[in-house]
Amino acid sequence: MERGARVLRPDRGQLCWDMVDLDSQIEADHPARVVWGFVEGLQLDELYASIKAREGVPGRPTPDPRLYLALWLYATIEGIGSARALERLCRQHAAYRWLCGRVPVNYHDLSDFRSGAGAVLDRLLGESVAALVAEGLVHELPGPHARFDGNLERHHHFTCTGCGRIVDVDGPLCDPSTRAVSVRVAALT
C-alpha cells in the first residue's frame, strides 16, 4: 500500500499569540525614537484640553494626543500624508508599531485628530520639523515640495513615479542589483 508524504501545510487561519518586545524591533538611534523623545518634551495643553474622557467619569479613554502627534510627525518626515497609509504602517512597519506601543489606531481616528486639531497640529508639525532640521536630526530633501528625511546615513532615494513616495536605497548606485532595479523601473515607464 502506497502512503502519501507527510508534510506540514500552512494554516493561516490558526490563531496564535505573538510575544514581541517592541523595543528590540528598532535600533536605539532610530529616527522614530528621536521623534518620540522630541514630542515628549512638547507642551500639548491645547490638545489635552479637548479630550472629553476624564478620570472618574464613564467613557472610553482616547489614545494620547502625544501619540497621534508623534505618528503624524514621523509620517510627515517619511513623506506620508494619508491617514489610511498611516494606519497600514502602524500595523506593518516596526517603527510605527513601536511608536504606537500597542495602542490601537485606525485611519478614522487619525484623520479626525488631524482635522480636529487643525491649526494647532499644523503649527506643531511645522515647528517640530523645523526644530528637527535645525538640530540636524532630519534633512530637507531638494525638490519642488517640502520633503524630509530622518535617515542621516549616506544613502540615495528612489521616488515612485506613481504615488510620489520616496524610499531610501542603501549602498552605491553602481552595484549590480541597483542597476537591475533601474533597468526594470525604466522598462515600466
Tab-separated table of C-alpha atoms in Angstrom:
chain	number	residue	atom	x	y	z
A	1	MET	CA	0.000	0.000	0.000
A	2	GLU	CA	1.464	3.356	-1.053
A	3	ARG	CA	1.308	6.107	1.537
A	4	GLY	CA	1.284	9.848	0.874
A	5	ALA	CA	4.036	12.122	2.048
A	6	ARG	CA	3.630	13.590	5.496
A	7	VAL	CA	4.075	17.355	5.295
A	8	LEU	CA	3.294	20.416	7.348
A	9	ARG	CA	0.869	22.616	5.490
A	10	PRO	CA	0.408	26.325	6.190
A	11	ASP	CA	-2.589	27.067	8.375
A	12	ARG	CA	-3.148	30.796	8.078
A	13	GLY	CA	-6.456	30.630	9.906
A	14	GLN	CA	-4.880	29.413	13.150
A	15	LEU	CA	-4.928	31.979	15.937
A	16	CYS	CA	-1.707	32.465	17.838
A	17	TRP	CA	-0.133	34.735	20.429
A	18	ASP	CA	2.979	36.553	19.315
A	19	MET	CA	5.382	37.585	22.036
A	20	VAL	CA	7.218	40.597	20.664
A	21	ASP	CA	9.403	43.051	22.527
A	22	LEU	CA	8.698	46.267	20.614
A	23	ASP	CA	11.830	47.947	21.978
A	24	SER	CA	14.014	45.339	20.285
A	25	GLN	CA	12.368	45.902	16.895
A	26	ILE	CA	14.135	49.198	16.111
A	27	GLU	CA	17.671	50.413	16.763
A	28	ALA	CA	18.499	52.608	19.753
A	29	ASP	CA	19.227	55.574	17.468
A	30	HIS	CA	16.259	55.057	15.112
A	31	PRO	CA	14.549	58.272	13.952
A	32	ALA	CA	11.233	57.096	15.464
A	33	ARG	CA	12.871	57.210	18.912
A	34	VAL	CA	14.183	60.707	18.161
A	35	VAL	CA	10.676	61.829	17.165
A	36	TRP	CA	9.141	60.315	20.313
A	37	GLY	CA	11.770	61.921	22.545
A	38	PHE	CA	11.148	65.254	20.860
A	39	VAL	CA	7.350	65.009	21.186
A	40	GLU	CA	7.629	64.010	24.859
A	41	GLY	CA	9.252	67.366	25.540
A	42	LEU	CA	6.476	69.449	23.960
A	43	GLN	CA	3.748	71.280	25.884
A	44	LEU	CA	0.499	69.957	24.445
A	45	ASP	CA	-2.029	71.536	26.813
A	46	GLU	CA	-4.166	72.702	23.863
A	47	LEU	CA	-4.549	69.123	22.654
A	48	TYR	CA	-5.214	67.631	26.100
A	49	ALA	CA	-7.866	70.290	26.854
A	50	SER	CA	-10.090	68.998	24.042
A	51	ILE	CA	-10.237	65.417	25.396
A	52	LYS	CA	-13.697	64.536	26.735
A	53	ALA	CA	-12.697	61.304	28.516
A	54	ARG	CA	-11.739	62.235	32.092
A	55	GLU	CA	-10.644	60.309	35.184
A	56	GLY	CA	-13.566	59.139	37.349
A	57	VAL	CA	-16.109	59.644	34.558
A	58	PRO	CA	-17.539	56.775	32.456
A	59	GLY	CA	-16.312	56.525	28.908
A	60	ARG	CA	-13.635	55.011	26.756
A	61	PRO	CA	-10.173	56.568	27.045
A	62	THR	CA	-8.786	58.078	23.878
A	63	PRO	CA	-5.283	57.495	22.531
A	64	ASP	CA	-2.798	60.043	23.815
A	65	PRO	CA	-2.576	63.146	21.573
A	66	ARG	CA	1.190	62.872	22.034
A	67	LEU	CA	0.998	59.516	20.203
A	68	TYR	CA	-1.032	60.988	17.345
A	69	LEU	CA	1.352	63.943	17.063
A	70	ALA	CA	4.366	61.599	17.041
A	71	LEU	CA	2.751	59.428	14.352
A	72	TRP	CA	1.896	62.409	12.151
A	73	LEU	CA	5.323	63.975	12.686
A	74	TYR	CA	7.149	60.755	11.808
A	75	ALA	CA	4.813	60.247	8.836
A	76	THR	CA	5.496	63.806	7.658
A	77	ILE	CA	9.230	63.170	7.805
A	78	GLU	CA	8.672	59.978	5.803
A	79	GLY	CA	6.511	61.754	3.207
A	80	ILE	CA	3.227	60.144	4.303
A	81	GLY	CA	0.136	62.346	4.360
A	82	SER	CA	-2.702	59.822	4.198
A	83	ALA	CA	-4.458	58.563	7.325
A	84	ARG	CA	-5.154	55.226	5.595
A	85	ALA	CA	-1.492	54.803	4.683
A	86	LEU	CA	-0.503	55.737	8.233
A	87	GLU	CA	-2.920	53.177	9.703
A	88	ARG	CA	-1.452	50.496	7.435
A	89	LEU	CA	2.086	51.419	8.507
A	90	CYS	CA	1.032	51.232	12.172
A	91	ARG	CA	0.159	47.579	11.585
A	92	GLN	CA	3.026	46.612	9.273
A	93	HIS	CA	6.118	48.749	9.939
A	94	ALA	CA	8.260	48.216	13.043
A	95	ALA	CA	8.935	51.917	13.662
A	96	TYR	CA	5.254	52.832	13.567
A	97	ARG	CA	4.335	49.818	15.715
A	98	TRP	CA	6.998	50.952	18.193
A	99	LEU	CA	5.533	54.466	18.276
A	100	CYS	CA	2.033	53.035	18.863
A	101	GLY	CA	3.255	50.867	21.716
A	102	ARG	CA	0.255	48.562	21.252
A	103	VAL	CA	-2.270	51.421	21.373
A	104	PRO	CA	-4.754	50.598	18.594
A	105	VAL	CA	-5.140	53.302	15.956
A	106	ASN	CA	-7.348	53.473	12.895
A	107	TYR	CA	-7.481	55.783	9.915
A	108	HIS	CA	-10.726	57.404	11.035
A	109	ASP	CA	-9.310	58.476	14.413
A	110	LEU	CA	-6.046	59.586	12.786
A	111	SER	CA	-7.984	61.652	10.277
A	112	ASP	CA	-10.309	63.084	12.951
A	113	PHE	CA	-7.305	64.100	15.037
A	114	ARG	CA	-5.646	65.733	12.044
A	115	SER	CA	-8.730	67.728	11.094
A	116	GLY	CA	-9.917	68.353	14.658
A	117	ALA	CA	-6.581	69.716	15.841
A	118	GLY	CA	-6.388	71.754	12.618
A	119	ALA	CA	-4.329	74.899	13.078
A	120	VAL	CA	-2.747	73.662	16.332
A	121	LEU	CA	-1.481	70.499	14.657
A	122	ASP	CA	-0.278	72.366	11.566
A	123	ARG	CA	1.649	74.771	13.802
A	124	LEU	CA	3.109	71.947	15.919
A	125	LEU	CA	4.120	69.906	12.870
A	126	GLY	CA	5.735	72.911	11.186
A	127	GLU	CA	7.613	73.971	14.324
A	128	SER	CA	8.652	70.393	15.103
A	129	VAL	CA	10.008	69.644	11.636
A	130	ALA	CA	11.854	72.982	11.618
A	131	ALA	CA	13.367	72.224	15.041
A	132	LEU	CA	14.434	68.721	13.971
A	133	VAL	CA	16.042	70.141	10.805
A	134	ALA	CA	17.799	72.866	12.836
A	135	GLU	CA	19.168	70.235	15.235
A	136	GLY	CA	20.461	68.175	12.313
A	137	LEU	CA	18.190	65.244	13.191
A	138	VAL	CA	16.296	65.481	9.903
A	139	HIS	CA	17.381	66.641	6.449
A	140	GLU	CA	15.210	68.531	3.985
A	141	LEU	CA	15.200	66.896	0.562
A	142	PRO	CA	15.590	69.011	-2.565
A	143	GLY	CA	12.634	69.363	-4.866
A	144	PRO	CA	9.504	71.369	-5.527
A	145	HIS	CA	7.667	70.013	-2.448
A	146	ALA	CA	8.693	70.089	1.203
A	147	ARG	CA	10.030	66.603	1.980
A	148	PHE	CA	12.224	65.480	4.825
A	149	ASP	CA	14.450	62.525	5.636
A	150	GLY	CA	15.239	61.159	9.076
A	151	ASN	CA	17.940	58.806	7.756
A	152	LEU	CA	21.214	60.658	8.321
A	153	GLU	CA	23.402	57.886	6.885
A	154	ARG	CA	24.787	58.320	3.368
A	155	HIS	CA	22.192	56.879	1.010
A	156	HIS	CA	20.211	57.511	-2.156
A	157	HIS	CA	16.499	57.925	-2.809
A	158	PHE	CA	14.123	56.142	-5.128
A	159	THR	CA	10.963	58.111	-5.928
A	160	CYS	CA	7.885	56.230	-7.089
A	161	THR	CA	6.528	57.998	-10.170
A	162	GLY	CA	3.040	56.663	-9.425
A	163	CYS	CA	2.480	57.818	-5.854
A	164	GLY	CA	5.490	60.073	-5.199
A	165	ARG	CA	6.669	58.050	-2.204
A	166	ILE	CA	10.409	58.294	-1.555
A	167	VAL	CA	12.256	55.170	-0.441
A	168	ASP	CA	15.820	55.047	0.888
A	169	VAL	CA	18.277	52.977	-1.140
A	170	ASP	CA	21.387	51.940	0.762
A	171	GLY	CA	24.685	51.338	-0.976
A	172	PRO	CA	26.275	52.700	-4.105
A	173	LEU	CA	24.110	53.240	-7.160
A	174	CYS	CA	26.573	51.383	-9.352
A	175	ASP	CA	26.214	47.939	-7.736
A	176	PRO	CA	24.636	45.247	-9.966
A	177	SER	CA	21.375	44.883	-8.030
A	178	THR	CA	20.704	48.630	-8.177
A	179	ARG	CA	21.396	48.700	-11.887
A	180	ALA	CA	18.999	45.787	-12.356
A	181	VAL	CA	16.268	47.630	-10.452
A	182	SER	CA	16.910	50.781	-12.500
A	183	VAL	CA	16.565	48.807	-15.740
A	184	ARG	CA	13.292	47.223	-14.564
A	185	VAL	CA	11.881	50.581	-13.463
A	186	ALA	CA	12.905	52.218	-16.730
A	187	ALA	CA	11.141	49.435	-18.644
A	188	LEU	CA	7.906	50.140	-16.759
A	189	THR	CA	7.892	53.855	-17.572
